[in-house]
Short mmCIF file of C-alpha atoms in Angstrom, two decimals:
data_model
loop_
_atom_site.label_atom_id
_atom_site.label_comp_id
_atom_site.label_asym_id
_atom_site.label_seq_id
_atom_site.Cartn_x
_atom_site.Cartn_y
_atom_site.Cartn_z
CA MET R 1 0.00 0.00 -0.02
CA LYS R 2 1.38 3.38 -1.07
CA LEU R 3 1.22 6.07 1.61
CA SER R 4 0.47 9.67 0.83
CA PRO R 5 3.24 12.19 1.59
CA GLU R 6 1.15 13.52 4.48
CA LYS R 7 0.76 10.06 6.10
CA SER R 8 4.45 9.35 5.52
CA VAL R 9 5.31 12.47 7.54
CA SER R 10 2.88 11.36 10.23
CA LEU R 11 4.51 7.96 10.42
CA PHE R 12 7.91 9.61 10.75
CA PHE R 13 6.79 11.68 13.75
CA CYS R 14 5.20 8.61 15.39
CA ILE R 15 8.35 6.58 15.03
CA ALA R 16 10.39 9.55 16.24
CA ALA R 17 8.12 9.73 19.32
CA GLY R 18 8.90 6.10 20.17
CA VAL R 19 12.65 6.59 19.67
CA VAL R 20 12.78 9.84 21.70
CA LEU R 21 10.82 8.38 24.60
CA ALA R 22 13.12 5.32 24.73
CA CYS R 23 16.13 7.68 24.86
CA ALA R 24 14.69 9.22 28.04
CA PHE R 25 15.26 5.90 29.82
CA ASP R 26 18.73 5.16 28.49
CA LYS R 27 21.64 5.11 30.91
CA THR R 28 22.95 8.31 29.29
CA GLY R 29 20.49 10.20 31.52
CA ALA R 30 18.63 12.16 28.81
CA GLY R 31 15.42 12.33 30.83
CA PHE R 32 14.48 15.69 29.30
CA ALA R 33 13.69 13.80 26.06
CA ALA R 34 10.43 12.64 27.62
CA TRP R 35 9.09 16.22 27.52
CA PHE R 36 9.00 16.04 23.73
CA ALA R 37 7.87 12.46 22.98
CA PRO R 38 4.12 12.73 23.57
CA GLY R 39 4.11 16.00 21.58
CA LEU R 40 5.80 14.27 18.65
CA LEU R 41 3.10 11.62 18.75
CA LEU R 42 0.44 14.32 18.75
CA VAL R 43 2.00 15.77 15.61
CA GLY R 44 1.81 12.34 14.01
CA ILE R 45 -1.88 11.90 14.77
CA CYS R 46 -3.14 15.44 14.57
CA ARG R 47 -4.98 15.04 11.24
CA VAL R 48 -5.98 11.37 11.10
CA SER R 49 -9.04 9.41 12.04
CA GLY R 50 -9.39 7.55 15.34
CA ARG R 51 -8.69 4.16 13.70
CA THR R 52 -5.53 5.46 12.01
CA ALA R 53 -4.49 7.21 15.22
CA PHE R 54 -4.69 3.87 17.01
CA LEU R 55 -2.45 2.20 14.40
CA PHE R 56 0.03 5.08 14.43
CA GLY R 57 0.08 5.04 18.24
CA LEU R 58 0.55 1.31 18.18
CA LEU R 59 3.58 1.79 15.93
CA ALA R 60 5.04 4.49 18.20
CA GLY R 61 4.57 2.27 21.28
CA PHE R 62 6.01 -0.73 19.51
CA VAL R 63 9.18 1.12 18.58
CA HIS R 64 9.46 2.53 22.11
CA TYR R 65 9.10 -0.81 23.89
CA LEU R 66 11.42 -2.63 21.50
CA LEU R 67 14.16 -0.11 22.34
CA LEU R 68 13.25 0.09 26.04
CA LEU R 69 13.18 -3.67 26.66
CA TYR R 70 15.83 -4.86 24.25
CA TRP R 71 17.67 -6.42 27.18
CA LEU R 72 15.08 -9.17 27.42
CA VAL R 73 16.57 -10.96 24.40
CA PRO R 74 20.04 -11.64 25.88
CA THR R 75 18.41 -12.35 29.28
CA MET R 76 16.04 -14.98 27.96
CA HIS R 77 18.57 -16.46 25.57
CA ARG R 78 21.44 -16.73 28.08
CA TYR R 79 19.55 -17.81 31.18
CA GLY R 80 16.38 -19.39 29.79
CA PRO R 81 15.83 -22.35 27.48
CA MET R 82 15.16 -20.10 24.50
CA SER R 83 16.98 -19.52 21.23
CA VAL R 84 17.86 -16.03 20.08
CA TRP R 85 14.97 -16.05 17.59
CA LEU R 86 12.46 -17.32 20.13
CA SER R 87 13.70 -14.74 22.65
CA PHE R 88 13.30 -11.99 20.05
CA PHE R 89 9.79 -13.28 19.22
CA ALA R 90 8.91 -13.07 22.96
CA LEU R 91 10.17 -9.48 23.02
CA LEU R 92 8.03 -8.69 19.96
CA LEU R 93 4.94 -10.14 21.70
CA LEU R 94 5.54 -8.14 24.89
CA ALA R 95 6.30 -4.95 22.99
CA PHE R 96 3.13 -5.40 20.96
CA TYR R 97 1.06 -5.91 24.10
CA LEU R 98 2.47 -2.79 25.80
CA ALA R 99 2.14 -0.82 22.56
CA LEU R 100 -1.60 -1.40 22.70
CA TYR R 101 -1.71 1.08 25.59
CA THR R 102 -0.02 3.73 23.41
CA GLY R 103 -2.42 2.90 20.59
CA VAL R 104 -5.40 3.31 22.88
CA PHE R 105 -3.93 6.63 24.11
CA ALA R 106 -3.62 7.95 20.48
CA TRP R 107 -7.19 6.76 19.74
CA ALA R 108 -8.58 8.29 22.94
CA VAL R 109 -7.07 11.76 22.48
CA THR R 110 -8.43 11.97 18.92
CA LEU R 111 -11.88 10.52 19.79
CA VAL R 112 -12.94 13.30 22.15
CA PRO R 113 -13.36 16.55 20.18
CA VAL R 114 -11.68 18.97 22.59
CA ARG R 115 -10.41 22.36 21.60
CA PRO R 116 -6.60 22.38 21.11
CA VAL R 117 -5.97 24.32 24.34
CA PHE R 118 -7.63 21.55 26.39
CA LEU R 119 -5.05 19.01 25.18
CA VAL R 120 -2.82 20.26 28.01
CA VAL R 121 -5.23 18.47 30.35
CA TRP R 122 -6.76 15.78 28.17
CA VAL R 123 -3.37 14.33 27.08
CA PRO R 124 -1.99 13.76 30.59
CA VAL R 125 -5.33 12.46 31.84
CA CYS R 126 -5.41 9.77 29.16
CA TRP R 127 -1.73 8.94 29.58
CA VAL R 128 -1.91 8.50 33.36
CA ALA R 129 -5.13 6.47 33.13
CA LEU R 130 -3.38 4.02 30.84
CA GLU R 131 -0.21 3.88 32.99
CA TYR R 132 -2.49 3.00 35.89
CA ALA R 133 -4.14 0.24 33.87
CA LYS R 134 -0.73 -1.10 32.88
CA THR R 135 0.16 -1.34 36.61
CA PHE R 136 -2.61 -3.87 37.31
CA LEU R 137 -3.84 -5.64 34.19
CA PHE R 138 -2.55 -9.19 33.71
CA THR R 139 -0.54 -9.04 37.01
CA GLY R 140 0.82 -5.63 35.94
CA PHE R 141 4.03 -4.40 34.30
CA PRO R 142 4.52 -0.72 35.12
CA TRP R 143 8.03 -0.61 33.65
CA GLY R 144 9.07 2.63 32.03
CA LEU R 145 6.30 4.93 33.17
CA ALA R 146 6.97 8.42 31.83
CA GLY R 147 7.61 9.88 35.28
CA TYR R 148 10.54 7.54 35.92
CA SER R 149 12.54 9.30 33.20
CA GLN R 150 12.90 12.31 35.53
CA TYR R 151 14.65 10.48 38.42
CA ARG R 152 17.92 12.37 37.88
CA TYR R 153 16.12 15.73 38.45
CA PRO R 154 15.35 15.89 42.19
CA VAL R 155 13.69 19.30 42.00
CA LEU R 156 11.13 18.03 39.48
CA ILE R 157 10.11 14.82 41.25
CA GLN R 158 9.30 16.12 44.77
CA SER R 159 5.60 16.30 43.89
CA ALA R 160 5.64 12.52 43.88
CA ASP R 161 4.93 12.71 47.64
CA LEU R 162 1.52 14.11 46.62
CA PHE R 163 0.59 12.08 43.51
CA GLY R 164 3.30 9.48 43.07
CA VAL R 165 5.15 8.73 39.85
CA TYR R 166 1.82 9.20 38.12
CA GLY R 167 1.88 12.90 39.07
CA VAL R 168 5.27 13.31 37.45
CA SER R 169 4.00 11.52 34.34
CA PHE R 170 1.06 13.98 34.30
CA PHE R 171 3.57 16.86 34.48
CA VAL R 172 5.70 15.47 31.67
CA CYS R 173 2.74 14.94 29.34
CA ALA R 174 1.15 18.33 30.13
CA VAL R 175 4.48 20.05 29.36
CA SER R 176 4.76 18.11 26.09
CA ALA R 177 1.20 19.05 25.08
CA GLY R 178 1.91 22.71 25.79
CA LEU R 179 5.03 22.64 23.61
CA PHE R 180 3.03 20.88 20.89
CA LEU R 181 0.51 23.70 20.82
CA PHE R 182 3.21 26.35 20.58
CA PHE R 183 5.05 24.69 17.67
CA MET R 184 1.84 23.80 15.84
CA HIS R 185 0.87 27.50 15.91
CA LEU R 186 4.32 28.50 14.61
CA PHE R 187 3.82 26.22 11.57
CA HIS R 188 0.12 27.00 11.12
CA GLY R 189 -0.86 23.43 12.09
CA ARG R 190 -4.24 22.01 12.98
CA TRP R 191 -5.57 19.64 15.57
CA GLN R 192 -8.43 17.56 14.22
CA ASN R 193 -9.47 20.27 11.72
CA ARG R 194 -9.14 23.02 14.29
CA LEU R 195 -6.50 25.64 13.68
CA VAL R 196 -4.13 25.99 16.61
CA GLY R 197 -4.50 29.71 17.10
CA GLN R 198 -2.38 32.22 18.91
CA GLY R 199 -4.55 32.05 22.00
CA ALA R 200 -4.07 28.28 22.30
CA ALA R 201 -0.32 28.63 21.77
CA VAL R 202 0.01 31.35 24.37
CA ALA R 203 -2.17 29.42 26.80
CA GLY R 204 -0.08 26.30 26.20
CA LEU R 205 3.16 28.16 26.93
CA LEU R 206 1.67 29.84 30.04
CA ILE R 207 0.41 26.54 31.36
CA THR R 208 3.76 24.89 30.65
CA ALA R 209 5.61 27.72 32.39
CA GLY R 210 3.12 27.58 35.25
CA LEU R 211 3.64 23.84 35.69
CA PHE R 212 7.40 24.24 35.70
CA PHE R 213 7.14 27.09 38.23
CA ALA R 214 4.69 25.23 40.48
CA ASN R 215 6.38 21.84 40.28
CA GLY R 216 9.88 23.27 40.52
CA GLY R 217 8.90 25.68 43.30
CA TYR R 218 7.40 22.88 45.33
CA GLY R 219 10.49 20.77 44.66
CA MET R 220 12.89 23.46 45.88
CA PHE R 221 10.74 24.07 48.93
CA ARG R 222 10.68 20.39 49.88
CA LEU R 223 14.42 19.96 49.31
CA SER R 224 15.29 23.02 51.37
CA GLU R 225 12.86 21.88 54.07
CA GLN R 226 14.63 18.59 54.38
CA ASP R 227 18.09 20.16 54.35
CA ALA R 228 17.00 22.64 57.04
CA ALA R 229 15.71 19.89 59.30
CA GLY R 230 19.26 19.11 60.40
CA LYS R 231 20.60 15.82 61.66
CA PRO R 232 17.92 13.40 62.78
CA SER R 233 17.73 12.26 66.37
CA SER R 234 18.40 8.60 65.48
CA GLN R 235 20.26 6.98 62.67
CA LEU R 236 20.88 3.43 61.48
CA ARG R 237 24.25 2.63 59.94
CA VAL R 238 23.75 0.10 57.14
CA SER R 239 26.25 -1.83 55.03
CA VAL R 240 25.15 -3.32 51.72
CA ILE R 241 27.15 -6.13 50.14
CA GLN R 242 27.50 -6.41 46.37
CA ALA R 243 29.37 -9.65 45.82
CA ASN R 244 29.02 -9.57 42.01
CA ILE R 245 28.26 -13.25 41.53
CA GLU R 246 27.94 -14.39 37.90
CA GLN R 247 24.39 -15.66 37.32
CA SER R 248 25.53 -18.81 35.52
CA LEU R 249 27.50 -19.83 38.62
CA LYS R 250 24.99 -18.80 41.26
CA TRP R 251 23.02 -22.05 41.39
CA ASP R 252 25.93 -24.36 40.59
CA ASP R 253 26.53 -26.48 43.70
CA ALA R 254 30.25 -26.59 42.94
CA TYR R 255 30.50 -22.84 43.60
CA VAL R 256 28.28 -22.48 46.67
CA GLU R 257 31.17 -22.57 49.16
CA ALA R 258 33.13 -19.98 47.15
CA ILE R 259 30.04 -17.74 46.99
CA LEU R 260 29.56 -17.97 50.75
CA ASP R 261 33.29 -17.28 51.29
CA LYS R 262 33.00 -14.12 49.20
CA TYR R 263 29.94 -12.81 51.09
CA ILE R 264 31.47 -13.60 54.45
CA ARG R 265 34.75 -11.91 53.53
CA LEU R 266 33.00 -8.73 52.31
CA SER R 267 30.68 -8.71 55.35
CA LEU R 268 33.45 -9.09 57.91
CA SER R 269 35.29 -6.26 56.20
CA ALA R 270 32.19 -4.06 56.28
CA ALA R 271 31.65 -4.95 59.95
CA GLU R 272 34.84 -2.96 60.78
CA LYS R 273 32.79 0.18 60.01
CA GLN R 274 30.43 -0.73 62.88
CA PRO R 275 27.18 -0.97 60.95
CA ASP R 276 23.88 -1.60 62.78
CA LEU R 277 22.74 -3.85 59.91
CA VAL R 278 24.37 -5.73 57.02
CA VAL R 279 22.28 -6.37 53.92
CA TRP R 280 22.84 -9.08 51.35
CA PRO R 281 21.00 -9.12 47.97
CA GLU R 282 18.14 -11.27 46.74
CA THR R 283 19.00 -15.04 46.85
CA ALA R 284 22.51 -14.20 47.99
CA VAL R 285 22.31 -17.53 49.86
CA PRO R 286 22.16 -19.94 46.92
CA PHE R 287 20.31 -22.79 48.67
CA TYR R 288 17.15 -23.36 50.59
CA PHE R 289 17.74 -22.00 54.07
CA PHE R 290 17.69 -24.70 56.80
CA ASN R 291 17.55 -27.42 54.14
CA ASP R 292 21.36 -27.49 54.08
CA ALA R 293 22.20 -27.48 57.78
CA LYS R 294 25.97 -27.11 57.39
CA ARG R 295 25.87 -24.15 55.03
CA THR R 296 23.04 -22.52 56.96
CA ARG R 297 25.17 -22.76 60.04
CA ARG R 298 27.98 -20.90 58.26
CA VAL R 299 25.67 -17.96 57.63
CA LEU R 300 24.29 -17.92 61.18
CA ASP R 301 27.77 -18.16 62.65
CA MET R 302 28.98 -15.28 60.47
CA ALA R 303 26.30 -12.98 61.91
CA GLU R 304 27.32 -14.00 65.41
CA ARG R 305 30.96 -13.46 64.57
CA MET R 306 30.24 -9.98 63.19
CA LYS R 307 28.03 -9.28 66.19
CA LYS R 308 25.74 -7.46 63.74
CA PRO R 309 22.24 -8.24 62.41
CA LEU R 310 22.12 -9.58 58.86
CA LEU R 311 19.34 -9.35 56.29
CA ALA R 312 20.00 -12.01 53.70
CA GLY R 313 18.03 -13.03 50.62
CA ALA R 314 17.48 -16.79 50.40
CA PRO R 315 14.89 -19.17 49.05
CA ALA R 316 12.71 -20.79 51.71
CA TYR R 317 10.18 -23.55 51.94
CA GLU R 318 7.30 -24.65 54.17
CA ARG R 319 5.65 -28.04 54.27
CA ARG R 320 1.88 -28.12 53.89
CA GLU R 321 0.15 -29.81 56.76
CA ASP R 322 -2.73 -31.18 54.68
CA SER R 323 -0.88 -32.77 51.77
CA GLY R 324 2.74 -32.82 52.89
CA GLY R 325 3.72 -30.87 49.78
CA LEU R 326 6.10 -27.94 49.76
CA ASP R 327 5.44 -24.25 49.30
CA LEU R 328 8.54 -22.43 48.03
CA PHE R 329 9.22 -18.75 48.71
CA ASN R 330 11.68 -16.08 47.53
CA SER R 331 12.54 -14.70 50.93
CA ALA R 332 14.61 -12.41 53.07
CA TYR R 333 15.82 -13.65 56.50
CA LEU R 334 16.62 -11.34 59.36
CA ILE R 335 19.32 -12.83 61.57
CA ASP R 336 20.26 -11.11 64.83
CA HIS R 337 23.76 -10.52 66.23
CA ARG R 338 23.58 -13.85 68.10
CA GLY R 339 22.99 -15.85 64.96
CA ARG R 340 19.25 -16.43 65.51
CA VAL R 341 16.61 -15.98 62.85
CA LYS R 342 14.30 -13.19 64.09
CA GLY R 343 11.96 -12.90 61.10
CA ARG R 344 11.36 -13.68 57.46
CA TYR R 345 9.71 -11.75 54.60
CA ASP R 346 8.42 -13.68 51.63
CA LYS R 347 8.06 -12.01 48.28
CA VAL R 348 4.46 -11.11 47.57
CA HIS R 349 4.39 -10.01 43.92
CA LEU R 350 6.15 -12.67 41.87
CA VAL R 351 7.51 -12.34 38.33
CA PRO R 352 5.17 -14.11 35.89
CA PHE R 353 6.93 -16.78 33.78
CA GLY R 354 10.08 -16.09 35.87
CA GLU R 355 9.08 -17.23 39.36
CA TYR R 356 5.76 -18.87 38.55
CA VAL R 357 3.54 -19.69 35.58
CA PRO R 358 0.19 -17.88 35.55
CA LEU R 359 -2.82 -20.11 34.91
CA LYS R 360 -0.60 -23.17 35.16
CA LYS R 361 -3.60 -25.42 35.64
CA TRP R 362 -4.97 -24.40 32.22
CA LEU R 363 -1.59 -23.90 30.52
CA PRO R 364 0.45 -27.02 31.50
CA PHE R 365 2.54 -26.74 28.34
CA VAL R 366 3.90 -23.31 29.29
CA GLY R 367 7.08 -23.25 31.34
CA LYS R 368 9.10 -20.58 33.12
CA ILE R 369 11.64 -18.55 31.22
CA VAL R 370 14.22 -19.24 33.96
CA PRO R 371 13.63 -22.80 35.24
CA GLU R 372 16.41 -22.73 37.85
CA THR R 373 14.56 -20.33 40.14
CA GLY R 374 11.81 -22.67 41.33
CA ASP R 375 8.04 -22.35 41.20
CA PHE R 376 7.43 -19.92 44.06
CA SER R 377 4.36 -19.10 46.11
CA SER R 378 3.34 -15.59 47.18
CA GLY R 379 3.99 -14.46 50.74
CA ARG R 380 1.75 -12.58 53.15
CA PRO R 381 1.53 -8.81 52.38
CA GLY R 382 2.59 -6.13 54.92
CA ARG R 383 5.07 -8.16 56.95
CA LEU R 384 7.75 -5.90 58.42
CA LEU R 385 11.16 -6.80 59.85
CA SER R 386 12.70 -4.85 62.77
CA ALA R 387 16.38 -4.07 63.17
CA GLY R 388 17.54 -1.78 65.97
CA ASN R 389 15.38 1.33 65.99
CA ALA R 390 13.89 0.76 62.51
CA ASP R 391 10.97 -1.19 61.11
CA MET R 392 11.94 -2.25 57.59
CA GLY R 393 9.64 -2.69 54.64
CA VAL R 394 11.47 -5.20 52.43
CA GLN R 395 10.82 -5.22 48.73
CA ILE R 396 12.38 -8.10 46.78
CA CYS R 397 13.49 -7.26 43.22
CA TYR R 398 10.39 -6.77 40.99
CA GLU R 399 8.20 -5.59 43.89
CA ILE R 400 9.85 -2.14 44.00
CA ILE R 401 8.32 -1.23 40.58
CA PHE R 402 4.80 -1.28 42.06
CA PRO R 403 4.14 2.02 43.84
CA HIS R 404 1.19 0.79 45.90
CA LEU R 405 3.20 -2.06 47.47
CA SER R 406 5.75 0.29 49.00
CA ALA R 407 2.98 2.63 50.13
CA ALA R 408 1.24 -0.29 51.88
CA MET R 409 4.49 -1.13 53.65
CA VAL R 410 4.82 2.41 54.97
CA ARG R 411 1.20 2.55 56.06
CA ALA R 412 1.91 -0.63 57.98
CA GLY R 413 4.67 1.21 59.86
CA ALA R 414 7.91 0.87 57.80
CA ASP R 415 10.54 3.49 58.68
CA ILE R 416 12.95 2.36 55.97
CA LEU R 417 12.41 0.65 52.62
CA VAL R 418 14.95 -2.04 51.75
CA ASN R 419 15.15 -3.35 48.21
CA ILE R 420 17.20 -6.48 47.66
CA THR R 421 17.56 -7.67 44.07
CA ASN R 422 19.54 -9.74 41.63
CA ASP R 423 19.94 -7.84 38.37
CA ALA R 424 22.69 -10.11 37.07
CA TRP R 425 20.15 -11.37 34.52
CA PHE R 426 20.30 -8.07 32.68
CA GLY R 427 24.01 -7.92 31.92
CA ASN R 428 25.60 -4.60 31.08
CA THR R 429 22.43 -3.05 29.62
CA SER R 430 20.08 -0.19 30.50
CA ALA R 431 17.90 -2.50 32.60
CA PRO R 432 19.75 -2.08 35.95
CA PHE R 433 19.51 1.71 35.57
CA GLN R 434 15.85 1.54 34.67
CA HIS R 435 15.16 -0.69 37.67
CA PHE R 436 17.17 1.59 40.01
CA SER R 437 15.23 4.70 38.85
CA MET R 438 12.02 3.18 40.26
CA ALA R 439 13.55 2.81 43.70
CA VAL R 440 14.26 6.58 43.65
CA PHE R 441 10.56 7.28 43.32
CA ARG R 442 9.60 4.93 46.16
CA ALA R 443 11.78 7.07 48.42
CA VAL R 444 10.13 10.40 47.38
CA GLU R 445 6.57 9.04 47.33
CA ASN R 446 6.77 7.76 50.90
CA ARG R 447 9.44 10.09 52.31
CA ARG R 448 11.42 7.11 53.46
CA PRO R 449 15.09 6.34 52.84
CA VAL R 450 15.71 3.40 50.48
CA VAL R 451 18.53 0.98 50.98
CA ARG R 452 19.29 -1.17 47.95
CA ALA R 453 21.51 -4.26 47.78
CA ALA R 454 21.96 -5.78 44.33
CA ASN R 455 24.04 -8.83 43.43
CA THR R 456 25.82 -7.15 40.51
CA GLY R 457 24.53 -3.59 40.97
CA ILE R 458 23.22 -1.04 41.21
CA SER R 459 23.42 -1.00 45.03
CA GLY R 460 23.04 2.25 46.86
CA PHE R 461 21.39 4.64 49.34
CA ILE R 462 18.61 7.04 48.42
CA ASP R 463 17.43 9.69 50.82
CA PRO R 464 13.74 10.61 51.38
CA ALA R 465 14.04 13.36 48.75
CA GLY R 466 15.14 10.91 46.08
CA ARG R 467 18.76 12.01 46.06
CA ILE R 468 21.21 9.19 45.41
CA ARG R 469 23.66 9.50 48.32
CA ALA R 470 25.85 6.57 47.34
CA SER R 471 25.76 4.00 44.56
CA SER R 472 27.90 1.27 43.13
CA ALA R 473 28.91 0.58 39.58
CA VAL R 474 27.45 -2.37 37.73
CA PHE R 475 29.49 -5.57 37.94
CA GLN R 476 31.64 -4.24 40.76
CA THR R 477 32.57 -6.23 43.83
CA THR R 478 32.14 -3.86 46.75
CA SER R 479 30.37 -2.93 49.95
CA LEU R 480 28.84 0.42 50.77
CA THR R 481 28.21 1.78 54.27
CA ARG R 482 26.10 4.80 55.17
CA ASP R 483 23.97 6.24 57.93
CA VAL R 484 20.28 6.38 57.13
CA ALA R 485 17.63 8.10 59.19
CA PRO R 486 14.50 6.08 59.96
CA ALA R 487 11.37 8.16 59.46
CA GLU R 488 9.49 9.20 62.57
CA GLY R 489 6.14 7.65 61.78
CA LYS R 490 4.67 10.44 59.68
CA VAL R 491 2.70 9.19 56.68
CA GLY R 492 2.39 11.57 53.72
CA PHE R 493 -0.45 12.32 51.34
CA TYR R 494 0.51 9.98 48.53
CA THR R 495 1.16 7.11 50.95
CA ARG R 496 -2.32 7.51 52.39
CA TYR R 497 -4.01 7.89 48.99
CA PRO R 498 -1.82 6.21 46.38
CA HIS R 499 -4.69 5.64 43.96
CA LEU R 500 -6.20 9.17 44.11
CA LEU R 501 -4.69 10.82 40.98
CA PRO R 502 -4.55 7.75 38.71
CA GLY R 503 -8.04 6.73 39.85
CA PHE R 504 -9.39 10.21 39.09
CA CYS R 505 -7.71 10.24 35.65
CA SER R 506 -9.12 6.79 34.90
CA ALA R 507 -12.65 7.83 35.85
CA ALA R 508 -12.41 11.13 33.92
CA ALA R 509 -10.99 9.39 30.85
CA LEU R 510 -13.77 6.79 30.90
CA VAL R 511 -16.53 9.44 31.23
CA PHE R 512 -15.16 11.57 28.36
CA LEU R 513 -14.52 8.52 26.14
CA LEU R 514 -18.07 7.33 26.61
CA ALA R 515 -19.33 10.82 25.80
CA GLY R 516 -17.11 10.90 22.71
CA LEU R 517 -18.30 7.48 21.55
CA ARG R 518 -21.93 8.52 22.10
CA LYS R 519 -21.49 11.71 20.11
CA GLY R 520 -19.73 9.81 17.31
CA LEU R 521 -22.59 7.29 17.17
CA ARG R 522 -25.17 10.10 16.95
CA THR R 523 -23.21 11.72 14.14
CA ARG R 524 -23.06 8.50 12.12
CA ARG R 525 -26.76 7.91 12.59
CA ALA R 526 -27.61 11.46 11.53
CA SER R 527 -25.50 11.14 8.41
#
């Protein structure tokens, strides 16, 4: 099919939107690119029908997610039973699914016949509603939300304590829509047969400037407020251990002793800095705790030898009383300074096709991408672990990408958020940086410090304002020690109402879409 020159230009802008948005999440730190991506997509769909807008949006999203999630191919090929071509096909399927949200966004913004100036509100409302849907549908995959692209700009993300990462996504999309109006006026462009006049362009610029002023002003106020608060009354000194264990060796029984030796050596060295807590990453203990008595004893004895509490990631199991079968868990054990287990947190939100197979009863032919990890069960939500003067909300790996899970931990009484993870799967790609950026937002949203221990990086410490106080390089063997201040029980607005803004955007989008569909149906009947 031959495309008209006009549609060819539209396709170019849609593809450019996908590429530019992907650049905002690259490890180069070009987060400002996100301010232009939605606007480029608007240029691409400004003069097409709703059906064509959906297809163009689907293309933009497909390009974006292919570039954003490219690291899935080497991950699935190297550590899963999948060929390169099958891994690439799986990436195509996931990118297509996620691109459907972008396609629906493009369709939605063209369906409702708003005046150009109202795009500054309508665009972010639709975008946030679909990000919220992406967080929950089919177990949820809120990876690469627009707001995360801003994690390197502390001043611009402080409003996350009011509306979460969704609020920052709203800000990014509103700014992009305002810039779109200005440039469309400069080039005498139209939005759905409406000329973008001078008034709309001026209004777009004023709204954009107002958003920057309000968001930036609030950010500077909150940062200065925290800096003026001075030294907190109590602090917890924490050491995180990044042993940098190669994933292909991690579950090889021949290397277990060497892995334990490395963790013990790094921990004893860190203990010289007198930490109140030592943290090991997810599944740092590469065997089922208590199943191997001798090796378990080595870990317990090390905590007693350090005379420091240890939080260590390890798989766990429980025997069912009714059937005698086993429930397996991806867990974190808290071991006190006397070598006694004082508590255990079991991962609640598991990785589909990585830690379990959804609908396994009906899909017996589908296996896990990474078979070595076991078929885990979900733990009990809201379980805190206490170390010294702090109640810790532990988030294992994938859980940190879900804003409402961290908020629930803080509402339950968590003073500190601890994220333990194993990002060795991702290699030297953008994925560890993308994953780390989400931990920054959990700190700001809940005004809690985040301690992060990763097997191969990025490990680090994030203060309640989202500032990265210390971090490790990827694939570096190291330990980091820093004082963190447990929060004093105050729960902020977002933590109390994490679903307020995205829920409002979802309801508003649904109402206006239904109105747009009804009006379109009446028009077709009349014609």
